[in-house]
Amino acid sequence: MSWFESFVLGLVQGLTEFLPISSSAHLRLTAAFAGWHDPGAAFTAITQIGTETAVLIYFRKDIARILSAWFRSLTDRAMRSDHDAQMGWLVIVGSIPIGVLGLTLKDQIEGPFRDLRLIATTLIVMGIVLGVADRLAARDETGGKHRVVKERKTLKDLGVKDGLIYGFCQAMALIPGVSRSGATISGGLLMGYTRESAARYSFLLAIPAVLASGAYELKDVGEGHVSWGPTIFATLVAFFVGYAVIAWFMKFITTKSFMPFVIYRILLGILIFALVWSGALSPHAGESAG
């Protein structure tokens, strides 16, 4: 992997990680369209450490408060009813599905799941799911003809059941094209949470999963065409770009619809299918060389 490739892929990772359009799919597609080797699941997981570091800094006050309350709850029973302490436990509970499935499906994640036809399918299907969830949220928030505004849930209403559902939604993102934020935000909206609450828990829930995945994949750096230097460079690029994107996105979702992302996902999925069916793009482009 050249330094230019690592810069472009780090830029793509930073731009797409927090948007509901799938960063892993865009890394795979960028390499395929450019005629580069598939960067692989290990490169993707490690560069996500960069964007997740941006989450740690952006939500540093929330995270510090949650960690403090959670640690105190280990020895102080009274603290176990504290919302922040409960959030700490719910992040742990919600991380179980992706941890178990990530290890179980490791070979599929690094192989069959990277087929461009599957990516195109997940882009379209999850785009439709996000669109439906977005419309339901908008209907509750604005009311409408013969309808009253319906109050949606916040993170104070989050319990173990909903935390696990969020966790299974996050686990779906093991398939490139699903999108970690897209799946968890869609799940949150369908369960009746506000856009801001769904996004906030989505980002907090991703922290242990992404950091653990990145650390686990460190052993594979240096194998094949991906070396340490370009990987670290891409991770740094992803961090700086990702921080800017998360700040913008958290403001965006408070007043805007997810429909632009829905339309983008569906059109991109259709384009991939058209290119594959026409023979202009191989569904396994770059894999054999990786």
PDB file of C-alpha atoms in Angstrom:
ATOM      1  CA  MET A   1       0.000   0.000   0.000  1.00  0.00           C
ATOM      2  CA  SER A   2       1.405   3.394  -1.000  1.00  0.00           C
ATOM      3  CA  TRP A   3       1.293   6.504   1.170  1.00  0.00           C
ATOM      4  CA  PHE A   4      -1.177   8.071  -1.263  1.00  0.00           C
ATOM      5  CA  GLU A   5      -3.508   5.064  -0.948  1.00  0.00           C
ATOM      6  CA  SER A   6      -3.291   5.206   2.838  1.00  0.00           C
ATOM      7  CA  PHE A   7      -4.123   8.933   2.807  1.00  0.00           C
ATOM      8  CA  VAL A   8      -7.172   8.438   0.583  1.00  0.00           C
ATOM      9  CA  LEU A   9      -8.406   5.441   2.568  1.00  0.00           C
ATOM     10  CA  GLY A  10      -7.875   7.266   5.878  1.00  0.00           C
ATOM     11  CA  LEU A  11      -9.832  10.200   4.476  1.00  0.00           C
ATOM     12  CA  VAL A  12     -12.647   7.889   3.401  1.00  0.00           C
ATOM     13  CA  GLN A  13     -12.696   6.190   6.816  1.00  0.00           C
ATOM     14  CA  GLY A  14     -12.909   9.535   8.614  1.00  0.00           C
ATOM     15  CA  LEU A  15     -15.639  10.861   6.327  1.00  0.00           C
ATOM     16  CA  THR A  16     -17.866   7.776   6.437  1.00  0.00           C
ATOM     17  CA  GLU A  17     -17.453   6.151   9.877  1.00  0.00           C
ATOM     18  CA  PHE A  18     -20.109   8.226  11.641  1.00  0.00           C
ATOM     19  CA  LEU A  19     -22.472   8.691   8.714  1.00  0.00           C
ATOM     20  CA  PRO A  20     -25.054   5.915   8.159  1.00  0.00           C
ATOM     21  CA  ILE A  21     -23.485   4.834   4.858  1.00  0.00           C
ATOM     22  CA  SER A  22     -20.911   2.201   5.998  1.00  0.00           C
ATOM     23  CA  SER A  23     -17.227   3.051   6.232  1.00  0.00           C
ATOM     24  CA  SER A  24     -16.132  -0.563   5.632  1.00  0.00           C
ATOM     25  CA  ALA A  25     -18.115  -0.647   2.384  1.00  0.00           C
ATOM     26  CA  HIS A  26     -16.603   2.635   1.226  1.00  0.00           C
ATOM     27  CA  LEU A  27     -13.062   1.485   1.981  1.00  0.00           C
ATOM     28  CA  ARG A  28     -13.745  -1.684  -0.010  1.00  0.00           C
ATOM     29  CA  LEU A  29     -15.362   0.249  -2.883  1.00  0.00           C
ATOM     30  CA  THR A  30     -12.694   2.952  -3.010  1.00  0.00           C
ATOM     31  CA  ALA A  31     -10.019   0.298  -3.479  1.00  0.00           C
ATOM     32  CA  ALA A  32     -12.102  -1.572  -6.064  1.00  0.00           C
ATOM     33  CA  PHE A  33     -12.913   1.539  -8.135  1.00  0.00           C
ATOM     34  CA  ALA A  34      -9.290   2.753  -8.001  1.00  0.00           C
ATOM     35  CA  GLY A  35      -7.895  -0.636  -8.981  1.00  0.00           C
ATOM     36  CA  TRP A  36      -6.058  -1.034  -5.668  1.00  0.00           C
ATOM     37  CA  HIS A  37      -5.787  -4.114  -3.498  1.00  0.00           C
ATOM     38  CA  ASP A  38      -8.652  -4.621  -1.053  1.00  0.00           C
ATOM     39  CA  PRO A  39      -7.259  -3.053   2.181  1.00  0.00           C
ATOM     40  CA  GLY A  40      -8.853  -5.909   4.125  1.00  0.00           C
ATOM     41  CA  ALA A  41     -10.736  -6.272   7.390  1.00  0.00           C
ATOM     42  CA  ALA A  42      -7.608  -5.775   9.522  1.00  0.00           C
ATOM     43  CA  PHE A  43      -6.780  -2.400   7.948  1.00  0.00           C
ATOM     44  CA  THR A  44     -10.404  -1.316   8.337  1.00  0.00           C
ATOM     45  CA  ALA A  45     -10.543  -2.329  12.010  1.00  0.00           C
ATOM     46  CA  ILE A  46      -7.286  -0.550  12.864  1.00  0.00           C
ATOM     47  CA  THR A  47      -8.150   2.722  11.079  1.00  0.00           C
ATOM     48  CA  GLN A  48     -11.417   2.700  13.006  1.00  0.00           C
ATOM     49  CA  ILE A  49      -9.312   3.172  16.150  1.00  0.00           C
ATOM     50  CA  GLY A  50      -8.573   6.638  14.761  1.00  0.00           C
ATOM     51  CA  THR A  51     -12.214   7.575  14.353  1.00  0.00           C
ATOM     52  CA  GLU A  52     -13.079   6.000  17.692  1.00  0.00           C
ATOM     53  CA  THR A  53     -10.416   8.133  19.363  1.00  0.00           C
ATOM     54  CA  ALA A  54     -12.328  11.098  17.957  1.00  0.00           C
ATOM     55  CA  VAL A  55     -15.420   9.766  19.756  1.00  0.00           C
ATOM     56  CA  LEU A  56     -13.466   9.482  23.008  1.00  0.00           C
ATOM     57  CA  ILE A  57     -12.432  13.122  22.767  1.00  0.00           C
ATOM     58  CA  TYR A  58     -15.771  14.469  21.544  1.00  0.00           C
ATOM     59  CA  PHE A  59     -17.744  12.657  24.272  1.00  0.00           C
ATOM     60  CA  ARG A  60     -14.961  12.891  26.880  1.00  0.00           C
ATOM     61  CA  LYS A  61     -17.176  14.512  29.530  1.00  0.00           C
ATOM     62  CA  ASP A  62     -19.944  11.917  29.083  1.00  0.00           C
ATOM     63  CA  ILE A  63     -17.442   9.057  29.084  1.00  0.00           C
ATOM     64  CA  ALA A  64     -15.604  10.316  32.174  1.00  0.00           C
ATOM     65  CA  ARG A  65     -18.883  10.706  34.033  1.00  0.00           C
ATOM     66  CA  ILE A  66     -20.102   7.231  33.007  1.00  0.00           C
ATOM     67  CA  LEU A  67     -16.819   5.538  33.914  1.00  0.00           C
ATOM     68  CA  SER A  68     -16.650   7.278  37.278  1.00  0.00           C
ATOM     69  CA  ALA A  69     -20.203   6.270  38.173  1.00  0.00           C
ATOM     70  CA  TRP A  70     -19.726   2.713  36.878  1.00  0.00           C
ATOM     71  CA  PHE A  71     -16.559   2.087  38.895  1.00  0.00           C
ATOM     72  CA  ARG A  72     -18.200   3.473  42.032  1.00  0.00           C
ATOM     73  CA  SER A  73     -21.215   1.213  41.457  1.00  0.00           C
ATOM     74  CA  LEU A  74     -18.967  -1.836  41.763  1.00  0.00           C
ATOM     75  CA  THR A  75     -18.585  -1.222  45.498  1.00  0.00           C
ATOM     76  CA  ASP A  76     -21.462   1.150  46.288  1.00  0.00           C
ATOM     77  CA  ARG A  77     -24.896  -0.481  45.885  1.00  0.00           C
ATOM     78  CA  ALA A  78     -26.630   2.886  46.060  1.00  0.00           C
ATOM     79  CA  MET A  79     -24.785   3.990  42.911  1.00  0.00           C
ATOM     80  CA  ARG A  80     -26.294   1.139  40.891  1.00  0.00           C
ATOM     81  CA  SER A  81     -29.485   3.122  40.424  1.00  0.00           C
ATOM     82  CA  ASP A  82     -27.536   6.088  39.029  1.00  0.00           C
ATOM     83  CA  HIS A  83     -28.242   6.697  35.322  1.00  0.00           C
ATOM     84  CA  ASP A  84     -24.577   7.057  34.387  1.00  0.00           C
ATOM     85  CA  ALA A  85     -23.619   3.848  36.201  1.00  0.00           C
ATOM     86  CA  GLN A  86     -26.436   2.038  34.418  1.00  0.00           C
ATOM     87  CA  MET A  87     -25.201   3.411  31.095  1.00  0.00           C
ATOM     88  CA  GLY A  88     -21.827   1.835  31.789  1.00  0.00           C
ATOM     89  CA  TRP A  89     -23.458  -1.564  32.317  1.00  0.00           C
ATOM     90  CA  LEU A  90     -25.690  -1.117  29.264  1.00  0.00           C
ATOM     91  CA  VAL A  91     -22.694  -0.390  27.039  1.00  0.00           C
ATOM     92  CA  ILE A  92     -21.141  -3.644  28.282  1.00  0.00           C
ATOM     93  CA  VAL A  93     -24.378  -5.573  27.691  1.00  0.00           C
ATOM     94  CA  GLY A  94     -24.818  -4.062  24.236  1.00  0.00           C
ATOM     95  CA  SER A  95     -21.258  -5.013  23.271  1.00  0.00           C
ATOM     96  CA  ILE A  96     -21.757  -8.735  23.878  1.00  0.00           C
ATOM     97  CA  PRO A  97     -23.452  -9.604  20.540  1.00  0.00           C
ATOM     98  CA  ILE A  98     -20.769  -8.087  18.302  1.00  0.00           C
ATOM     99  CA  GLY A  99     -18.002  -9.609  20.422  1.00  0.00           C
ATOM    100  CA  VAL A 100     -19.419 -13.117  20.126  1.00  0.00           C
ATOM    101  CA  LEU A 101     -20.425 -12.869  16.460  1.00  0.00           C
ATOM    102  CA  GLY A 102     -17.209 -11.063  15.491  1.00  0.00           C
ATOM    103  CA  LEU A 103     -15.099 -14.001  16.685  1.00  0.00           C
ATOM    104  CA  THR A 104     -17.522 -16.617  15.362  1.00  0.00           C
ATOM    105  CA  LEU A 105     -17.768 -15.104  11.863  1.00  0.00           C
ATOM    106  CA  LYS A 106     -14.148 -13.957  11.518  1.00  0.00           C
ATOM    107  CA  ASP A 107     -13.465 -16.013   8.379  1.00  0.00           C
ATOM    108  CA  GLN A 108     -16.657 -14.814   6.698  1.00  0.00           C
ATOM    109  CA  ILE A 109     -15.918 -11.181   7.578  1.00  0.00           C
ATOM    110  CA  GLU A 110     -12.496 -11.430   5.932  1.00  0.00           C
ATOM    111  CA  GLY A 111     -13.801 -13.368   2.926  1.00  0.00           C
ATOM    112  CA  PRO A 112     -17.355 -13.847   1.574  1.00  0.00           C
ATOM    113  CA  PHE A 113     -18.784 -10.764   3.313  1.00  0.00           C
ATOM    114  CA  ARG A 114     -16.517  -8.564   1.151  1.00  0.00           C
ATOM    115  CA  ASP A 115     -18.232  -9.614  -2.098  1.00  0.00           C
ATOM    116  CA  LEU A 116     -19.392  -6.419  -3.821  1.00  0.00           C
ATOM    117  CA  ARG A 117     -22.786  -7.941  -4.624  1.00  0.00           C
ATOM    118  CA  LEU A 118     -23.459  -8.499  -0.929  1.00  0.00           C
ATOM    119  CA  ILE A 119     -22.282  -4.962  -0.174  1.00  0.00           C
ATOM    120  CA  ALA A 120     -24.652  -3.563  -2.820  1.00  0.00           C
ATOM    121  CA  THR A 121     -27.523  -5.567  -1.307  1.00  0.00           C
ATOM    122  CA  THR A 122     -26.881  -4.393   2.243  1.00  0.00           C
ATOM    123  CA  LEU A 123     -26.523  -0.786   1.095  1.00  0.00           C
ATOM    124  CA  ILE A 124     -29.970  -0.900  -0.487  1.00  0.00           C
ATOM    125  CA  VAL A 125     -31.779  -2.966   2.147  1.00  0.00           C
ATOM    126  CA  MET A 126     -30.430  -1.046   5.123  1.00  0.00           C
ATOM    127  CA  GLY A 127     -31.049   2.197   3.260  1.00  0.00           C
ATOM    128  CA  ILE A 128     -34.734   1.279   3.047  1.00  0.00           C
ATOM    129  CA  VAL A 129     -34.777   0.310   6.741  1.00  0.00           C
ATOM    130  CA  LEU A 130     -33.186   3.642   7.684  1.00  0.00           C
ATOM    131  CA  GLY A 131     -35.732   5.461   5.511  1.00  0.00           C
ATOM    132  CA  VAL A 132     -38.667   3.743   7.223  1.00  0.00           C
ATOM    133  CA  ALA A 133     -37.217   4.422  10.683  1.00  0.00           C
ATOM    134  CA  ASP A 134     -36.613   8.055   9.766  1.00  0.00           C
ATOM    135  CA  ARG A 135     -40.183   8.535   8.536  1.00  0.00           C
ATOM    136  CA  LEU A 136     -41.629   7.014  11.711  1.00  0.00           C
ATOM    137  CA  ALA A 137     -39.483   9.343  13.835  1.00  0.00           C
ATOM    138  CA  ALA A 138     -40.530  12.365  11.775  1.00  0.00           C
ATOM    139  CA  ARG A 139     -44.206  11.421  12.140  1.00  0.00           C
ATOM    140  CA  ASP A 140     -43.874  11.226  15.921  1.00  0.00           C
ATOM    141  CA  GLU A 141     -41.938  14.503  16.116  1.00  0.00           C
ATOM    142  CA  THR A 142     -44.185  16.579  13.873  1.00  0.00           C
ATOM    143  CA  GLY A 143     -47.533  14.865  14.244  1.00  0.00           C
ATOM    144  CA  GLY A 144     -49.641  15.443  11.152  1.00  0.00           C
ATOM    145  CA  LYS A 145     -53.196  15.218   9.973  1.00  0.00           C
ATOM    146  CA  HIS A 146     -55.338  13.647  12.689  1.00  0.00           C
ATOM    147  CA  ARG A 147     -52.170  12.977  14.723  1.00  0.00           C
ATOM    148  CA  VAL A 148     -50.635  14.546  17.789  1.00  0.00           C
ATOM    149  CA  VAL A 149     -46.929  14.880  18.488  1.00  0.00           C
ATOM    150  CA  LYS A 150     -45.691  11.739  20.228  1.00  0.00           C
ATOM    151  CA  GLU A 151     -42.955  11.962  22.836  1.00  0.00           C
ATOM    152  CA  ARG A 152     -40.065   9.655  21.993  1.00  0.00           C
ATOM    153  CA  LYS A 153     -37.741   7.903  24.418  1.00  0.00           C
ATOM    154  CA  THR A 154     -34.393   9.221  25.636  1.00  0.00           C
ATOM    155  CA  LEU A 155     -31.393   7.383  27.070  1.00  0.00           C
ATOM    156  CA  LYS A 156     -32.964   7.607  30.523  1.00  0.00           C
ATOM    157  CA  ASP A 157     -35.522   5.077  29.248  1.00  0.00           C
ATOM    158  CA  LEU A 158     -32.852   2.630  28.065  1.00  0.00           C
ATOM    159  CA  GLY A 159     -32.938  -0.787  29.695  1.00  0.00           C
ATOM    160  CA  VAL A 160     -31.265  -4.177  29.263  1.00  0.00           C
ATOM    161  CA  LYS A 161     -33.735  -5.364  26.593  1.00  0.00           C
ATOM    162  CA  ASP A 162     -33.273  -2.294  24.416  1.00  0.00           C
ATOM    163  CA  GLY A 163     -29.524  -2.341  25.070  1.00  0.00           C
ATOM    164  CA  LEU A 164     -29.298  -5.892  23.707  1.00  0.00           C
ATOM    165  CA  ILE A 165     -31.402  -4.986  20.672  1.00  0.00           C
ATOM    166  CA  TYR A 166     -29.029  -2.096  20.004  1.00  0.00           C
ATOM    167  CA  GLY A 167     -26.181  -4.580  20.386  1.00  0.00           C
ATOM    168  CA  PHE A 168     -27.581  -6.990  17.798  1.00  0.00           C
ATOM    169  CA  CYS A 169     -28.153  -4.062  15.435  1.00  0.00           C
ATOM    170  CA  GLN A 170     -24.505  -3.089  15.869  1.00  0.00           C
ATOM    171  CA  ALA A 171     -23.433  -6.683  15.182  1.00  0.00           C
ATOM    172  CA  MET A 172     -25.106  -6.505  11.774  1.00  0.00           C
ATOM    173  CA  ALA A 173     -22.379  -4.025  10.786  1.00  0.00           C
ATOM    174  CA  LEU A 174     -19.925  -6.923  10.649  1.00  0.00           C
ATOM    175  CA  ILE A 175     -21.214  -7.162   7.079  1.00  0.00           C
ATOM    176  CA  PRO A 176     -19.744  -4.316   4.983  1.00  0.00           C
ATOM    177  CA  GLY A 177     -22.508  -2.088   3.651  1.00  0.00           C
ATOM    178  CA  VAL A 178     -24.732  -2.303   6.728  1.00  0.00           C
ATOM    179  CA  SER A 179     -23.113   0.609   8.648  1.00  0.00           C
ATOM    180  CA  ARG A 180     -22.597   0.514  12.398  1.00  0.00           C
ATOM    181  CA  SER A 181     -24.218   3.915  12.957  1.00  0.00           C
ATOM    182  CA  GLY A 182     -26.913   3.243  10.355  1.00  0.00           C
ATOM    183  CA  ALA A 183     -27.967  -0.059  11.927  1.00  0.00           C
ATOM    184  CA  THR A 184     -27.912   1.118  15.544  1.00  0.00           C
ATOM    185  CA  ILE A 185     -29.576   4.457  14.803  1.00  0.00           C
ATOM    186  CA  SER A 186     -32.263   2.685  12.750  1.00  0.00           C
ATOM    187  CA  GLY A 187     -32.810   0.237  15.602  1.00  0.00           C
ATOM    188  CA  GLY A 188     -33.064   3.084  18.081  1.00  0.00           C
ATOM    189  CA  LEU A 189     -35.542   5.015  15.955  1.00  0.00           C
ATOM    190  CA  LEU A 190     -37.683   1.902  15.424  1.00  0.00           C
ATOM    191  CA  MET A 191     -37.710   1.345  19.206  1.00  0.00           C
ATOM    192  CA  GLY A 192     -39.011   4.889  19.670  1.00  0.00           C
ATOM    193  CA  TYR A 193     -35.861   6.801  20.688  1.00  0.00           C
ATOM    194  CA  THR A 194     -35.104  10.360  19.620  1.00  0.00           C
ATOM    195  CA  ARG A 195     -32.561  10.879  16.845  1.00  0.00           C
ATOM    196  CA  GLU A 196     -30.041  12.443  19.238  1.00  0.00           C
ATOM    197  CA  SER A 197     -30.419   9.658  21.821  1.00  0.00           C
ATOM    198  CA  ALA A 198     -30.137   6.920  19.193  1.00  0.00           C
ATOM    199  CA  ALA A 199     -26.980   8.473  17.745  1.00  0.00           C
ATOM    200  CA  ARG A 200     -25.377   9.161  21.132  1.00  0.00           C
ATOM    201  CA  TYR A 201     -25.811   5.592  22.384  1.00  0.00           C
ATOM    202  CA  SER A 202     -24.705   4.292  18.989  1.00  0.00           C
ATOM    203  CA  PHE A 203     -21.393   6.139  19.280  1.00  0.00           C
ATOM    204  CA  LEU A 204     -20.856   5.170  22.934  1.00  0.00           C
ATOM    205  CA  LEU A 205     -21.701   1.535  22.200  1.00  0.00           C
ATOM    206  CA  ALA A 206     -19.133   1.408  19.398  1.00  0.00           C
ATOM    207  CA  ILE A 207     -16.199   2.344  21.651  1.00  0.00           C
ATOM    208  CA  PRO A 208     -15.413  -1.059  23.270  1.00  0.00           C
ATOM    209  CA  ALA A 209     -16.223  -3.008  20.108  1.00  0.00           C
ATOM    210  CA  VAL A 210     -14.046  -0.899  17.809  1.00  0.00           C
ATOM    211  CA  LEU A 211     -11.105  -0.611  20.200  1.00  0.00           C
ATOM    212  CA  ALA A 212     -11.164  -4.358  20.921  1.00  0.00           C
ATOM    213  CA  SER A 213     -11.446  -5.224  17.223  1.00  0.00           C
ATOM    214  CA  GLY A 214      -8.614  -2.874  16.296  1.00  0.00           C
ATOM    215  CA  ALA A 215      -6.358  -4.264  19.026  1.00  0.00           C
ATOM    216  CA  TYR A 216      -7.149  -7.835  17.957  1.00  0.00           C
ATOM    217  CA  GLU A 217      -6.249  -7.093  14.321  1.00  0.00           C
ATOM    218  CA  LEU A 218      -2.901  -5.455  15.169  1.00  0.00           C
ATOM    219  CA  LYS A 219      -1.210  -8.827  14.822  1.00  0.00           C
ATOM    220  CA  ASP A 220      -2.100  -8.952  11.107  1.00  0.00           C
ATOM    221  CA  VAL A 221      -0.461  -5.644  10.154  1.00  0.00           C
ATOM    222  CA  GLY A 222       2.605  -6.261   8.023  1.00  0.00           C
ATOM    223  CA  GLU A 223       1.100  -9.296   6.335  1.00  0.00           C
ATOM    224  CA  GLY A 224       0.266  -9.029   2.642  1.00  0.00           C
ATOM    225  CA  HIS A 225       0.457  -5.553   1.102  1.00  0.00           C
ATOM    226  CA  VAL A 226      -0.505  -3.536   4.210  1.00  0.00           C
ATOM    227  CA  SER A 227       2.415  -2.344   6.361  1.00  0.00           C
ATOM    228  CA  TRP A 228       2.687  -0.435   9.645  1.00  0.00           C
ATOM    229  CA  GLY A 229       3.651   2.992   8.280  1.00  0.00           C
ATOM    230  CA  PRO A 230       0.705   3.525   5.885  1.00  0.00           C
ATOM    231  CA  THR A 231      -1.708   1.975   8.401  1.00  0.00           C
ATOM    232  CA  ILE A 232      -0.690   4.386  11.184  1.00  0.00           C
ATOM    233  CA  PHE A 233      -0.814   7.311   8.735  1.00  0.00           C
ATOM    234  CA  ALA A 234      -4.324   6.352   7.585  1.00  0.00           C
ATOM    235  CA  THR A 235      -5.420   6.031  11.220  1.00  0.00           C
ATOM    236  CA  LEU A 236      -4.192   9.555  12.008  1.00  0.00           C
ATOM    237  CA  VAL A 237      -5.953  10.982   8.947  1.00  0.00           C
ATOM    238  CA  ALA A 238      -9.142   9.167   9.977  1.00  0.00           C
ATOM    239  CA  PHE A 239      -8.919  10.670  13.469  1.00  0.00           C
ATOM    240  CA  PHE A 240      -8.694  14.311  12.375  1.00  0.00           C
ATOM    241  CA  VAL A 241     -11.332  14.015   9.656  1.00  0.00           C
ATOM    242  CA  GLY A 242     -13.581  11.902  11.871  1.00  0.00           C
ATOM    243  CA  TYR A 243     -13.598  14.456  14.668  1.00  0.00           C
ATOM    244  CA  ALA A 244     -14.833  17.155  12.301  1.00  0.00           C
ATOM    245  CA  VAL A 245     -17.501  14.844  10.887  1.00  0.00           C
ATOM    246  CA  ILE A 246     -18.876  13.737  14.266  1.00  0.00           C
ATOM    247  CA  ALA A 247     -19.191  17.363  15.422  1.00  0.00           C
ATOM    248  CA  TRP A 248     -21.114  18.202  12.243  1.00  0.00           C
ATOM    249  CA  PHE A 249     -23.276  15.070  12.356  1.00  0.00           C
ATOM    250  CA  MET A 250     -24.453  15.560  15.944  1.00  0.00           C
ATOM    251  CA  LYS A 251     -25.697  19.026  14.972  1.00  0.00           C
ATOM    252  CA  PHE A 252     -27.192  17.787  11.703  1.00  0.00           C
ATOM    253  CA  ILE A 253     -29.420  15.097  13.208  1.00  0.00           C
ATOM    254  CA  THR A 254     -31.137  17.473  15.628  1.00  0.00           C
ATOM    255  CA  THR A 255     -32.924  19.278  12.799  1.00  0.00           C
ATOM    256  CA  LYS A 256     -32.458  17.285   9.595  1.00  0.00           C
ATOM    257  CA  SER A 257     -33.794  14.069   8.080  1.00  0.00           C
ATOM    258  CA  PHE A 258     -31.706  11.006   7.228  1.00  0.00           C
ATOM    259  CA  MET A 259     -33.294  10.833   3.764  1.00  0.00           C
ATOM    260  CA  PRO A 260     -30.213  12.196   1.884  1.00  0.00           C
ATOM    261  CA  PHE A 261     -28.245   9.228   3.255  1.00  0.00           C
ATOM    262  CA  VAL A 262     -31.085   6.848   2.355  1.00  0.00           C
ATOM    263  CA  ILE A 263     -31.126   8.044  -1.254  1.00  0.00           C
ATOM    264  CA  TYR A 264     -27.335   7.906  -1.479  1.00  0.00           C
ATOM    265  CA  ARG A 265     -27.207   4.324  -0.182  1.00  0.00           C
ATOM    266  CA  ILE A 266     -29.838   3.085  -2.610  1.00  0.00           C
ATOM    267  CA  LEU A 267     -28.288   4.814  -5.631  1.00  0.00           C
ATOM    268  CA  LEU A 268     -24.801   3.550  -4.736  1.00  0.00           C
ATOM    269  CA  GLY A 269     -26.109  -0.001  -4.338  1.00  0.00           C
ATOM    270  CA  ILE A 270     -27.839   0.163  -7.730  1.00  0.00           C
ATOM    271  CA  LEU A 271     -24.647   1.541  -9.329  1.00  0.00           C
ATOM    272  CA  ILE A 272     -22.564  -1.335  -7.934  1.00  0.00           C
ATOM    273  CA  PHE A 273     -25.042  -3.913  -9.210  1.00  0.00           C
ATOM    274  CA  ALA A 274     -25.055  -2.244 -12.642  1.00  0.00           C
ATOM    275  CA  LEU A 275     -21.246  -2.256 -12.825  1.00  0.00           C
ATOM    276  CA  VAL A 276     -20.990  -5.878 -11.700  1.00  0.00           C
ATOM    277  CA  TRP A 277     -23.745  -7.127 -14.017  1.00  0.00           C
ATOM    278  CA  SER A 278     -22.251  -5.253 -16.986  1.00  0.00           C
ATOM    279  CA  GLY A 279     -18.858  -6.801 -16.325  1.00  0.00           C
ATOM    280  CA  ALA A 280     -17.206  -3.417 -15.721  1.00  0.00           C
ATOM    281  CA  LEU A 281     -16.403  -4.407 -12.128  1.00  0.00           C
ATOM    282  CA  SER A 282     -15.616  -7.785 -10.647  1.00  0.00           C
ATOM    283  CA  PRO A 283     -17.482  -8.641  -7.423  1.00  0.00           C
ATOM    284  CA  HIS A 284     -14.108  -9.756  -6.071  1.00  0.00           C
ATOM    285  CA  ALA A 285     -12.088  -6.819  -7.397  1.00  0.00           C
ATOM    286  CA  GLY A 286      -8.740  -6.537  -5.625  1.00  0.00           C
ATOM    287  CA  GLU A 287      -9.237  -9.606  -3.442  1.00  0.00           C
ATOM    288  CA  SER A 288      -6.868 -11.938  -5.233  1.00  0.00           C
ATOM    289  CA  ALA A 289      -4.051  -9.446  -4.986  1.00  0.00           C
ATOM    290  CA  GLY A 290      -4.655  -8.642  -1.352  1.00  0.00           C
TER     291      GLY A 290
END
